[in-house]
mmCIF file of C-alpha atoms in Angstrom:
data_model
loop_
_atom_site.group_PDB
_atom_site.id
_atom_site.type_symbol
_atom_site.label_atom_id
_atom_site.label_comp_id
_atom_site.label_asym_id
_atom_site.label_seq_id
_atom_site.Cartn_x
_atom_site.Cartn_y
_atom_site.Cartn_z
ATOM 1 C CA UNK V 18 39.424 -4.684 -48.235
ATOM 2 C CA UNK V 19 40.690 -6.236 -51.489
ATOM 3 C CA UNK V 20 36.693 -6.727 -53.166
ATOM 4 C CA UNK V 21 36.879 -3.148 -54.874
ATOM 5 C CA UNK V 22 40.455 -3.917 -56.512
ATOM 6 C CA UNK V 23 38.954 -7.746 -57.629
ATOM 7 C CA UNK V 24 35.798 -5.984 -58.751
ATOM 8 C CA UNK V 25 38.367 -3.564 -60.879
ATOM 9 C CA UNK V 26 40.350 -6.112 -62.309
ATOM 10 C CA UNK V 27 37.762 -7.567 -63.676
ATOM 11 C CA UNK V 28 36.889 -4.405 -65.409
ATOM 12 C CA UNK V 29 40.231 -4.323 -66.526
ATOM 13 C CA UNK V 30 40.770 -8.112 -67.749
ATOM 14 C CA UNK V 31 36.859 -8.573 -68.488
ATOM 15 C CA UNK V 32 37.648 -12.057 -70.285
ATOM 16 C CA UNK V 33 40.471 -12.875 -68.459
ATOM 17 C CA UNK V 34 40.553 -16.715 -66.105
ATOM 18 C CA UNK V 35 40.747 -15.148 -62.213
ATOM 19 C CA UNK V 36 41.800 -17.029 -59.686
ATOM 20 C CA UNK V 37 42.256 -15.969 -56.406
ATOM 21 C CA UNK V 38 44.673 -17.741 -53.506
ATOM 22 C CA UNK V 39 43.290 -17.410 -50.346
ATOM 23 C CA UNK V 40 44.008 -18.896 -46.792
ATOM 24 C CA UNK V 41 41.613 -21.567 -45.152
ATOM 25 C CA UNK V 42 38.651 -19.805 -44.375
ATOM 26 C CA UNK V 43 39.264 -16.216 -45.920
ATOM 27 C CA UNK V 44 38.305 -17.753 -49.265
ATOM 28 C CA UNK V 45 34.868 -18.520 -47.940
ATOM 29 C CA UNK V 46 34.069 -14.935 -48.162
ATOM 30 C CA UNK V 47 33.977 -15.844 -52.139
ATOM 31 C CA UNK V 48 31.905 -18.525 -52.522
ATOM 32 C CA UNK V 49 29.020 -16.394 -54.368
ATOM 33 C CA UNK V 50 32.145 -13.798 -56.155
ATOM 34 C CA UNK V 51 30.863 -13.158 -59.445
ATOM 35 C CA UNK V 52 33.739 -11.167 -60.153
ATOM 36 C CA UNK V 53 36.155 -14.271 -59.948
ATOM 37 C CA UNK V 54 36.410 -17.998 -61.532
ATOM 38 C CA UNK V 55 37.928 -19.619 -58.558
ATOM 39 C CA UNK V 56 39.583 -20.063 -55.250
ATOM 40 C CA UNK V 57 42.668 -21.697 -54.505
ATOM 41 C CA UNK V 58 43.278 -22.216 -51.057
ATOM 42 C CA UNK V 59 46.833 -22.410 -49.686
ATOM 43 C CA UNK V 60 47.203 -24.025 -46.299
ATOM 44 C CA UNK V 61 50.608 -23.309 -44.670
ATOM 45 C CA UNK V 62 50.828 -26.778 -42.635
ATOM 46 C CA UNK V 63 54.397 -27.698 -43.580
ATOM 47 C CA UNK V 64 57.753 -25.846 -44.665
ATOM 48 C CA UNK V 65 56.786 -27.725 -48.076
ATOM 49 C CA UNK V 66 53.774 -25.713 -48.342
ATOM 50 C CA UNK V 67 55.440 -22.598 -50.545
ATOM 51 C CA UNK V 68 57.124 -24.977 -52.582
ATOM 52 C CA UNK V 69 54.162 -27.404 -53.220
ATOM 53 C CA UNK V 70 51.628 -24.044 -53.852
ATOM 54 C CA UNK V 71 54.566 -22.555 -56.345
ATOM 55 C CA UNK V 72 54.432 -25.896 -58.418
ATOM 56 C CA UNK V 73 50.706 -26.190 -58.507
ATOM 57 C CA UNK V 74 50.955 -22.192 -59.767
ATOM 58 C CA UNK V 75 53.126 -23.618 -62.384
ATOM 59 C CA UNK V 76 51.316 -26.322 -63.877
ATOM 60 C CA UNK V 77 48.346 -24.124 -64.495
ATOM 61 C CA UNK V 78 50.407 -21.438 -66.446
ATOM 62 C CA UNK V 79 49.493 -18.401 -65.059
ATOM 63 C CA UNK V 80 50.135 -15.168 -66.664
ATOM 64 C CA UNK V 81 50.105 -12.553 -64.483
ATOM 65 C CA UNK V 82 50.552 -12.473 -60.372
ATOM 66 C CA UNK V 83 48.786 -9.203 -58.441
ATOM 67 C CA UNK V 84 50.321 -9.433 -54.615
ATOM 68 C CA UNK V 85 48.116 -8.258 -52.362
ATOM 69 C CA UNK V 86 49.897 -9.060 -49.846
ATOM 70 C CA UNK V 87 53.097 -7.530 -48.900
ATOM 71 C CA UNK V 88 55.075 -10.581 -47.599
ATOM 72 C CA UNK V 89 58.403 -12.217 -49.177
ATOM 73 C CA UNK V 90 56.618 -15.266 -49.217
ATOM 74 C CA UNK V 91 53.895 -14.543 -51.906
ATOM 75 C CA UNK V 92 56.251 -13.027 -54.264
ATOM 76 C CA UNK V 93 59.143 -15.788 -53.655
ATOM 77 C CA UNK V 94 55.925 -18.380 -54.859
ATOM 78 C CA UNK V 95 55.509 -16.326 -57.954
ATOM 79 C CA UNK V 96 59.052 -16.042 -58.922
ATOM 80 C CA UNK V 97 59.932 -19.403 -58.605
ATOM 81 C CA UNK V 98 56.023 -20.423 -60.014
ATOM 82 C CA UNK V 99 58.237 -18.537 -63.383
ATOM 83 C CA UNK V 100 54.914 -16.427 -63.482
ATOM 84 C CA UNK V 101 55.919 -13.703 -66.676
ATOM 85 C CA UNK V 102 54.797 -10.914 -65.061
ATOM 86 C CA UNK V 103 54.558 -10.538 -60.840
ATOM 87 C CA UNK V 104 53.302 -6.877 -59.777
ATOM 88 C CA UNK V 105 53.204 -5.991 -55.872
ATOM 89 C CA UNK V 106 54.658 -3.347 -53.711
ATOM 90 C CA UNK V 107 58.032 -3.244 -52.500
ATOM 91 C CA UNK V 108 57.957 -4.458 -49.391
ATOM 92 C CA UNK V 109 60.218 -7.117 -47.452
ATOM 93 C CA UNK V 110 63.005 -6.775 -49.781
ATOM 94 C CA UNK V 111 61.255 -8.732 -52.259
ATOM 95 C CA UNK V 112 61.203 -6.557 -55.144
ATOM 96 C CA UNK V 113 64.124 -8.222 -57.099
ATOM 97 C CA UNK V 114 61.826 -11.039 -57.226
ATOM 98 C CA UNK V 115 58.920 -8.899 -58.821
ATOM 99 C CA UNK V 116 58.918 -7.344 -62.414
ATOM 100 C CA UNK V 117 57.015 -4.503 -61.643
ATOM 101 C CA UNK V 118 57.936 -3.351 -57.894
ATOM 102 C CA UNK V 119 55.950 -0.489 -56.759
ATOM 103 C CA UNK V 120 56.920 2.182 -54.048
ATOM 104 C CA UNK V 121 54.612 1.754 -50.679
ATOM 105 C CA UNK V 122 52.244 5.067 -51.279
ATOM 106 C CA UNK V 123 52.753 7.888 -49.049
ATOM 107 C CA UNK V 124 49.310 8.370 -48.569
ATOM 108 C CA UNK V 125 48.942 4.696 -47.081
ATOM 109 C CA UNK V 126 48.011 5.771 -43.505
ATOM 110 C CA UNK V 127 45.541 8.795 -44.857
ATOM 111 C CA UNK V 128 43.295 6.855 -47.061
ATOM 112 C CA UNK V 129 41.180 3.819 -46.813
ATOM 113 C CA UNK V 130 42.811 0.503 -46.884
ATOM 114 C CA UNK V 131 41.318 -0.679 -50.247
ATOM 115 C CA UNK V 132 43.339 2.174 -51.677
ATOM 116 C CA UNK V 133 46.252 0.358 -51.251
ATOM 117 C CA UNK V 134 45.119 -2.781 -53.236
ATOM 118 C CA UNK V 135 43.484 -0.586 -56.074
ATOM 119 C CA UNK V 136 46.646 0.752 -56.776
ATOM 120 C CA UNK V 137 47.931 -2.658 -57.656
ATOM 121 C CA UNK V 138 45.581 -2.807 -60.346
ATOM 122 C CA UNK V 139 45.814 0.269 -61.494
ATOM 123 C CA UNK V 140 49.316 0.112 -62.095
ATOM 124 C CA UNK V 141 48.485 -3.154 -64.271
ATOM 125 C CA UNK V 142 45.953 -1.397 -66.082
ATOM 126 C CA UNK V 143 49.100 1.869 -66.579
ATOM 127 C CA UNK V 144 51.143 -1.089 -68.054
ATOM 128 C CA UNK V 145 48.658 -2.454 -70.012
ATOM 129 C CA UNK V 146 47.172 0.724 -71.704
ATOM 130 C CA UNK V 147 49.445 3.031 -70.415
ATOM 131 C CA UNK V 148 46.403 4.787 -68.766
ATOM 132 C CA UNK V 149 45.107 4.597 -65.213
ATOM 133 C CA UNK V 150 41.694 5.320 -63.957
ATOM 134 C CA UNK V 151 41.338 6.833 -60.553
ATOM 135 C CA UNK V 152 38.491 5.244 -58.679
ATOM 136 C CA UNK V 153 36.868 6.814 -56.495
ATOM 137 C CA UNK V 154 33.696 5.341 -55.255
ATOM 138 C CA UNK V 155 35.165 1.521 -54.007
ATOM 139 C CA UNK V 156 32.466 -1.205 -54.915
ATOM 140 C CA UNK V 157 33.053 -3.670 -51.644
ATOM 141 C CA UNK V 158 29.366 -5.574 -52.050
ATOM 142 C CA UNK V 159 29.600 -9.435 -51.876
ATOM 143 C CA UNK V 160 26.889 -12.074 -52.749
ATOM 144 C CA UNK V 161 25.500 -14.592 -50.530
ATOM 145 C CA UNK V 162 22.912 -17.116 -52.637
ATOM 146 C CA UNK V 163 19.523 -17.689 -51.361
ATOM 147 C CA UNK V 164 20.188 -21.671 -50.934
ATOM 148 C CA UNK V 165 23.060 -20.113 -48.527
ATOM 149 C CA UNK V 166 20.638 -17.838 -46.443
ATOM 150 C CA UNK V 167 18.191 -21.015 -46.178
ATOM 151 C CA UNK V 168 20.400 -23.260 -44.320
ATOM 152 C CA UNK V 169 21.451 -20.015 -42.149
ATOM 153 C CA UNK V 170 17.923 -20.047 -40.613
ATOM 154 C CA UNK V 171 17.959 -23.682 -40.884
ATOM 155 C CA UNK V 172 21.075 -23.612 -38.749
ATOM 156 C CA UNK V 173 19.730 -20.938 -36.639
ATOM 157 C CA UNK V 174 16.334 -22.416 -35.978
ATOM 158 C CA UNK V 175 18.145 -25.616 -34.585
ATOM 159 C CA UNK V 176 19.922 -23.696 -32.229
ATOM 160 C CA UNK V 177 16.762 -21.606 -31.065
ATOM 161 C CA UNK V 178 15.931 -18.608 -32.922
ATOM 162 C CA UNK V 179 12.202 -18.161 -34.018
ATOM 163 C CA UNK V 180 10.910 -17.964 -37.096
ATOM 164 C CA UNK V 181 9.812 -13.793 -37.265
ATOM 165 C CA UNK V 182 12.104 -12.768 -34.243
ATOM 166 C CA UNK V 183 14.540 -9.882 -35.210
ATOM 167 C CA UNK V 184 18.121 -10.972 -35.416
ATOM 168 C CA UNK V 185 21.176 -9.370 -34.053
ATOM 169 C CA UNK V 186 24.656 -10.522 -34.583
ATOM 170 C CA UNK V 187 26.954 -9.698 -32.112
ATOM 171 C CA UNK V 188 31.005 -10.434 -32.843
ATOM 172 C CA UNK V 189 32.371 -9.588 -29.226
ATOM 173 C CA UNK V 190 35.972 -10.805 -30.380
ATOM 174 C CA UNK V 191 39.235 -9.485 -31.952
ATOM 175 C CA UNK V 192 42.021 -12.549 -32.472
ATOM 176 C CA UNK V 193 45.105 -10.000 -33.222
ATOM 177 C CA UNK V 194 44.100 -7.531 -30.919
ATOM 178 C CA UNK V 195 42.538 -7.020 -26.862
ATOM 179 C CA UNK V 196 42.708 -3.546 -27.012
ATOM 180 C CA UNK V 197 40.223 -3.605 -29.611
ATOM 181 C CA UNK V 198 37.280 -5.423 -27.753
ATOM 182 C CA UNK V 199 34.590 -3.590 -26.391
ATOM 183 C CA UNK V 200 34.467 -4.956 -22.755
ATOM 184 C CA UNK V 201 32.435 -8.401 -22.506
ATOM 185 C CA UNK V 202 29.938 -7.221 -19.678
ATOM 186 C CA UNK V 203 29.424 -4.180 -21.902
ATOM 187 C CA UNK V 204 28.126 -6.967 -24.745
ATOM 188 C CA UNK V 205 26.403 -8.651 -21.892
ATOM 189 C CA UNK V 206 23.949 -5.862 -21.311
ATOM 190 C CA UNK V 207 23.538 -4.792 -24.983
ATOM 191 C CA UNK V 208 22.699 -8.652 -25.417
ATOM 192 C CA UNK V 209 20.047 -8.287 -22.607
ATOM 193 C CA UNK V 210 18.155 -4.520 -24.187
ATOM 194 C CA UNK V 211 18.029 -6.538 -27.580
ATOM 195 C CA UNK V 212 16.028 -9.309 -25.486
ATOM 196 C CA UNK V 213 13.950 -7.348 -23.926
ATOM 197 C CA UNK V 214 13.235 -5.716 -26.943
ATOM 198 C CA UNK V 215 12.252 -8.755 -28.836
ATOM 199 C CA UNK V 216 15.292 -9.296 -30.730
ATOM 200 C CA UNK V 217 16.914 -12.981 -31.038
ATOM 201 C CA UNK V 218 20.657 -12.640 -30.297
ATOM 202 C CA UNK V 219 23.643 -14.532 -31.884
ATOM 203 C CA UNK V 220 27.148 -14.453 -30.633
ATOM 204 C CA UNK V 221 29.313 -15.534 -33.810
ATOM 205 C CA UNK V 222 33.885 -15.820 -33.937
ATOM 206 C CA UNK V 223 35.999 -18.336 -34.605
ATOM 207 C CA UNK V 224 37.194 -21.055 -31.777
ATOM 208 C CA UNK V 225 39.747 -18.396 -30.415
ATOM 209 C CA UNK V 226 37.752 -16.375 -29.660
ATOM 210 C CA UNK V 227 34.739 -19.044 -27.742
ATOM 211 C CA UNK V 228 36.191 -17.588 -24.031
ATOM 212 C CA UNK V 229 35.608 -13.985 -24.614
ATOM 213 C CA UNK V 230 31.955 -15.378 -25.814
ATOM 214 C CA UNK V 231 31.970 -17.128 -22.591
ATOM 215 C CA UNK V 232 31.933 -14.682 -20.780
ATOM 216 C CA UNK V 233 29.559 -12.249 -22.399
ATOM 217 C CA UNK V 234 27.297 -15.411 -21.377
ATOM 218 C CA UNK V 235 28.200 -14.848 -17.835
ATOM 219 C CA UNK V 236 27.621 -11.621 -17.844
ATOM 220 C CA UNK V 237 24.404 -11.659 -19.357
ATOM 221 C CA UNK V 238 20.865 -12.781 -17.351
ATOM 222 C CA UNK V 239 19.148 -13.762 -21.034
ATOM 223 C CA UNK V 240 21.675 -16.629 -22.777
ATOM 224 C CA UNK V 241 22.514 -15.491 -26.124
ATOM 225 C CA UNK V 242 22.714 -18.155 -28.903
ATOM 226 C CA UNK V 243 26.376 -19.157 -28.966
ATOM 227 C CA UNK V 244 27.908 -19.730 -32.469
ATOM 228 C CA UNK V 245 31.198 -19.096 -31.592
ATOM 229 C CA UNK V 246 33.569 -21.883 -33.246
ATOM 230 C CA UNK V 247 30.692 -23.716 -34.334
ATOM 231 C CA UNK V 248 30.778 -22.441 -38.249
ATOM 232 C CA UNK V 249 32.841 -22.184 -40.542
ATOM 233 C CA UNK V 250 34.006 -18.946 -42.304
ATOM 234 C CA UNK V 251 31.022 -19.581 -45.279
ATOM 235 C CA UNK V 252 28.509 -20.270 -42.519
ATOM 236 C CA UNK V 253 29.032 -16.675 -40.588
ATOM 237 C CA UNK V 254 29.366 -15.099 -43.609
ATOM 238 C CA UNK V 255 25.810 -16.241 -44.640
ATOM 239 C CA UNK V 256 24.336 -16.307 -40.883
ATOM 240 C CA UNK V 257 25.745 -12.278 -41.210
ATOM 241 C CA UNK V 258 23.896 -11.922 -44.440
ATOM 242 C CA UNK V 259 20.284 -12.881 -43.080
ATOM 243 C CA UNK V 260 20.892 -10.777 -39.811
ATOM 244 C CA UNK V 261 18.771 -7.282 -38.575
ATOM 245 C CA UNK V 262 21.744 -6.010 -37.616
ATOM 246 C CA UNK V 263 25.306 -6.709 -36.814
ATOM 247 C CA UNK V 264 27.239 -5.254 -34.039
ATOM 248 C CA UNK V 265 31.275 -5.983 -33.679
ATOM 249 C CA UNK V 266 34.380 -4.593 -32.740
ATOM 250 C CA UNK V 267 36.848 -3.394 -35.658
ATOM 251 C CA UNK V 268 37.632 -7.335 -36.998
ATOM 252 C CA UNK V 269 36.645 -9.184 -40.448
ATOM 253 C CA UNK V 270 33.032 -9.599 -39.717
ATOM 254 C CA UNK V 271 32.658 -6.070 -39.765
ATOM 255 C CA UNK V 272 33.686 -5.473 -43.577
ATOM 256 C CA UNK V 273 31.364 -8.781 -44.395
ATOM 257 C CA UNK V 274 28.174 -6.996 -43.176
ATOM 258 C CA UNK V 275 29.136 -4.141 -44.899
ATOM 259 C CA UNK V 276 29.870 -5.921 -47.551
ATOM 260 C CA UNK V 277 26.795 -7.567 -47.551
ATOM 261 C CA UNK V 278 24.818 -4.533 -47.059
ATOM 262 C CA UNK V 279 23.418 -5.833 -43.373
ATOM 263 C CA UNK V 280 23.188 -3.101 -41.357
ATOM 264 C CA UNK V 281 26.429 -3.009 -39.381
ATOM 265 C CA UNK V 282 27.391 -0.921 -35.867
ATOM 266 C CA UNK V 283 31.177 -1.447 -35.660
ATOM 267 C CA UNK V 284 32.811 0.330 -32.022
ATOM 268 C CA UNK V 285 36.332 1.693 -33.240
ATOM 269 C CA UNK V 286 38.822 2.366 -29.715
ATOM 270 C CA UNK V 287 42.260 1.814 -30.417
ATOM 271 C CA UNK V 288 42.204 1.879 -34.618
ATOM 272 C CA UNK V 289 42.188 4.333 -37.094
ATOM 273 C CA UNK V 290 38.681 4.584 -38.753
ATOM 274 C CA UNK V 291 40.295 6.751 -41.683
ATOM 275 C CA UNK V 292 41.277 4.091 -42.778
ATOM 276 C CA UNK V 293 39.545 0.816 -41.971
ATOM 277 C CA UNK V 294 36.095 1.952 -41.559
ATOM 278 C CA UNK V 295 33.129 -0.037 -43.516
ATOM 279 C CA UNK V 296 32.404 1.274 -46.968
ATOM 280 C CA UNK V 297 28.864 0.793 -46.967
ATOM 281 C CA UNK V 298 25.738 2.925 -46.982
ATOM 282 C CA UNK V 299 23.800 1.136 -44.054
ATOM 283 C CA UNK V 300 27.221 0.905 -41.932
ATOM 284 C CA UNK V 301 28.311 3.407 -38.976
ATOM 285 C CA UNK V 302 30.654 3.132 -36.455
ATOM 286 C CA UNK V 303 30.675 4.570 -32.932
ATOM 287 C CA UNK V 304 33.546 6.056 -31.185
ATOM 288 C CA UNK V 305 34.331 7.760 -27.901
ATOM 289 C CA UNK V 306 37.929 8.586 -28.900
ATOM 290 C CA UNK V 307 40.406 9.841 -26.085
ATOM 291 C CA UNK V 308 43.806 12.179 -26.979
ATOM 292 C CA UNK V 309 45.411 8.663 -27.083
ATOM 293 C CA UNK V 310 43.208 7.679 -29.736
ATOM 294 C CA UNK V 311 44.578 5.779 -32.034
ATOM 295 C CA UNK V 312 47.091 3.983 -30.816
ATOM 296 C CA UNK V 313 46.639 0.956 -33.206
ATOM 297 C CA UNK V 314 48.191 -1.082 -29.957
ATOM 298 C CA UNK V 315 47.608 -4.449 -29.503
ATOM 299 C CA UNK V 316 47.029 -4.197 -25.353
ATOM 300 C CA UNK V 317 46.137 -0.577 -23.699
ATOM 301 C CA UNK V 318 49.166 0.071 -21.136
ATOM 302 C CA UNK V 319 46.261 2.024 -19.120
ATOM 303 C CA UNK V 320 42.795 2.269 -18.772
ATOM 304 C CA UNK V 321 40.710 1.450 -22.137
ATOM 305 C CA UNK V 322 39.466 4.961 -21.830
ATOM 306 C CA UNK V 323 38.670 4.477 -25.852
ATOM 307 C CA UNK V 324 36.414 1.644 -25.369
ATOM 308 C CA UNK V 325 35.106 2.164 -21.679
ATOM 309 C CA UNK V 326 33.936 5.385 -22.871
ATOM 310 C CA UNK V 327 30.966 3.916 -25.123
ATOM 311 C CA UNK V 328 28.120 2.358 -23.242
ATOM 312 C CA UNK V 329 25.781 -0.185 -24.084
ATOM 313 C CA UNK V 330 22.823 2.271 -24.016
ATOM 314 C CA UNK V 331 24.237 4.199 -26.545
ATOM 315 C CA UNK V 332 25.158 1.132 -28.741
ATOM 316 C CA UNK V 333 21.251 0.155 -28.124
ATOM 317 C CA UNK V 334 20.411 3.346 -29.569
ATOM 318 C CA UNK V 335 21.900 3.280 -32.595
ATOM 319 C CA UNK V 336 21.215 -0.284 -33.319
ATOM 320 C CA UNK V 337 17.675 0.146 -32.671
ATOM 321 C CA UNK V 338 17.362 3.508 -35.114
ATOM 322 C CA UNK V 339 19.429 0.948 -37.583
ATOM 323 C CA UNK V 340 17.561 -1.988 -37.491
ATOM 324 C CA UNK V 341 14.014 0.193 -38.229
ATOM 325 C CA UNK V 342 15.180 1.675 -41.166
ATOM 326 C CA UNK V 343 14.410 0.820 -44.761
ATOM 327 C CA UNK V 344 16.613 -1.373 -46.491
ATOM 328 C CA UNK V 345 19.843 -0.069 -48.452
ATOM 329 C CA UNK V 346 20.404 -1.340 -51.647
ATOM 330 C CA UNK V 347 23.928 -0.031 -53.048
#
């Protein structure tokens, strides 16, 4: 969600030093960035942490802070980091702590999400220039290198696949949310059409999420190739990028494919697409939405009419038609 605003910073600070703090494992989606100099990664392991990532933001001087995010805790490390100028939204009661505090958008629920984070930057580009430029057409594409893609098949191949096989991703997990999982038998028998049909199939998530990969297994007669837990962030991000086709439920992996430009099926139940959907060209989501619809809750309180409603023949469908189309360059 936050690649277009990076990508427009960079237009905005073309010779500036970027650096971007990330969490364990989200900064592996930047590995290939050309858009930024570095990743810092801050791992919150003890109540030291804020301090200890507020000093190290010190000693390398930084000018400017753009919060992303909207907790106290990432502007209370810029303030006391004694970064000049700290721009975020005003959120948490922390905008005492910022020198330019802007209002949360009233259009925050009616637009897509990387809205939100290009307003950040245009509001540094307002105070820079005192102009803003509107974009419109979001630039999410990411970069995986070919060295990256290698040791995905590498990786692959020792767990099974074949060499000119079709690949399909599947992502059959959701770690903040149940409601949002397409039901694991449902996976089971998509996982079994893409084997009959001559496709290799890949479950990929993070350790979390290895039971709900369990028991797509158990559900399906053809064993998928289980990566679940077994790569890291970087690793699924590249296995993604050398994939036929990716099908997931409304989580990260589906803004990576889309990102990537890998064809990408993404079943929306209980979330908004409006605003969360994949800004790509070879991306589509499928959705069977109910008068509930959307909810945005965490567990359904009846029936999972939203996600029930979709079966795995139709999901076949649309793979298939997705997978045997040209290639989409953005």
């Amino acid at each position: 969600m936050a690649v277009p605003a990076l990508r427009d910073l960079r237009r905005v600070l073309p010779q500036a030093r970027i650096s971007l703090v990330a969490r364990p494992g989200a900064g592996d989606v930047f590995i290939d960035a050309d858009f930024l100099d570095e990743v810092l990664v801050y791992d919150r392991k003890t109540v030291t942490s804020a301090w200890n990532q507020a000093r190290e933001w010190r000693r390398r001087q930084f000018d400017l802070a753009l919060l992303f995010q909207n907790a106290f805790e990432a502007a209370a490390i810029a303030f006391l980091a004694r970064i000049p100028t700290r721009i975020g939204y005003d959120t948490e009661r922390r905008g005492l702590l910022l020198t330019h505090s802007l209002p949360r958008p009233a259009w925050r629920d009616e637009r897509h999400e990387s809205f939100y984070y290009l307003n950040i930057v245009g509001e540094l580009e307002r105070v820079l220039s005192g102009k803003q430029t509107e974009t419109t057409e979001p630039r999410f594409d990411l970069y995986v290198s070919e060295d990256r893609k290698r040791k995905a098949l590498s990786f692959l191949r020792a767990r099974g696949a074949r060499l000119n096989a079709p690949l399909t991703v599947l992502c059959p997990g959701s770690i903040n949310s149940r409601a949002k999982r397409w039901p694991a038998e449902r996976y089971a028998e998509l996982a079994d059409r893409l084997v009959e049909a001559g496709s290799d199939v890949a479950l990929i998530g993070s350790p979390a999420e290895f039971d709900i990969s369990n028991e797509v297994c158990q559900h399906a007669r053809s064993q998928p190739i289980v990566l679940t837990g077994e790569t890291s962030v970087a690793e699924a991000t590249a296995i993604i990028s050398i994939a036929d086709v990716l099908i997931t439920n409304d989580t990260g992996p589906a803004h990576i494919g889309a990102a990537l430009q890998t064809p990408t099926l993404v079943i929306f139940g209980p979330t908004n697409p409006l605003t969360t959907f994949p800004m790509s060209p070879g991306a589509e989501i499928i959705r069977s939405a109910p008068d509930c619809a959307p909810c945005m809750l965490r567990d359904c309180p009846i029936d999972h009419r939203c996600m029930t409603a979709i079966s795995s023949e139709e999901v076949f469908e649309r793979a298939s038609v997705m997978m045997s189309q040209p290639e989409v360059i953005a």
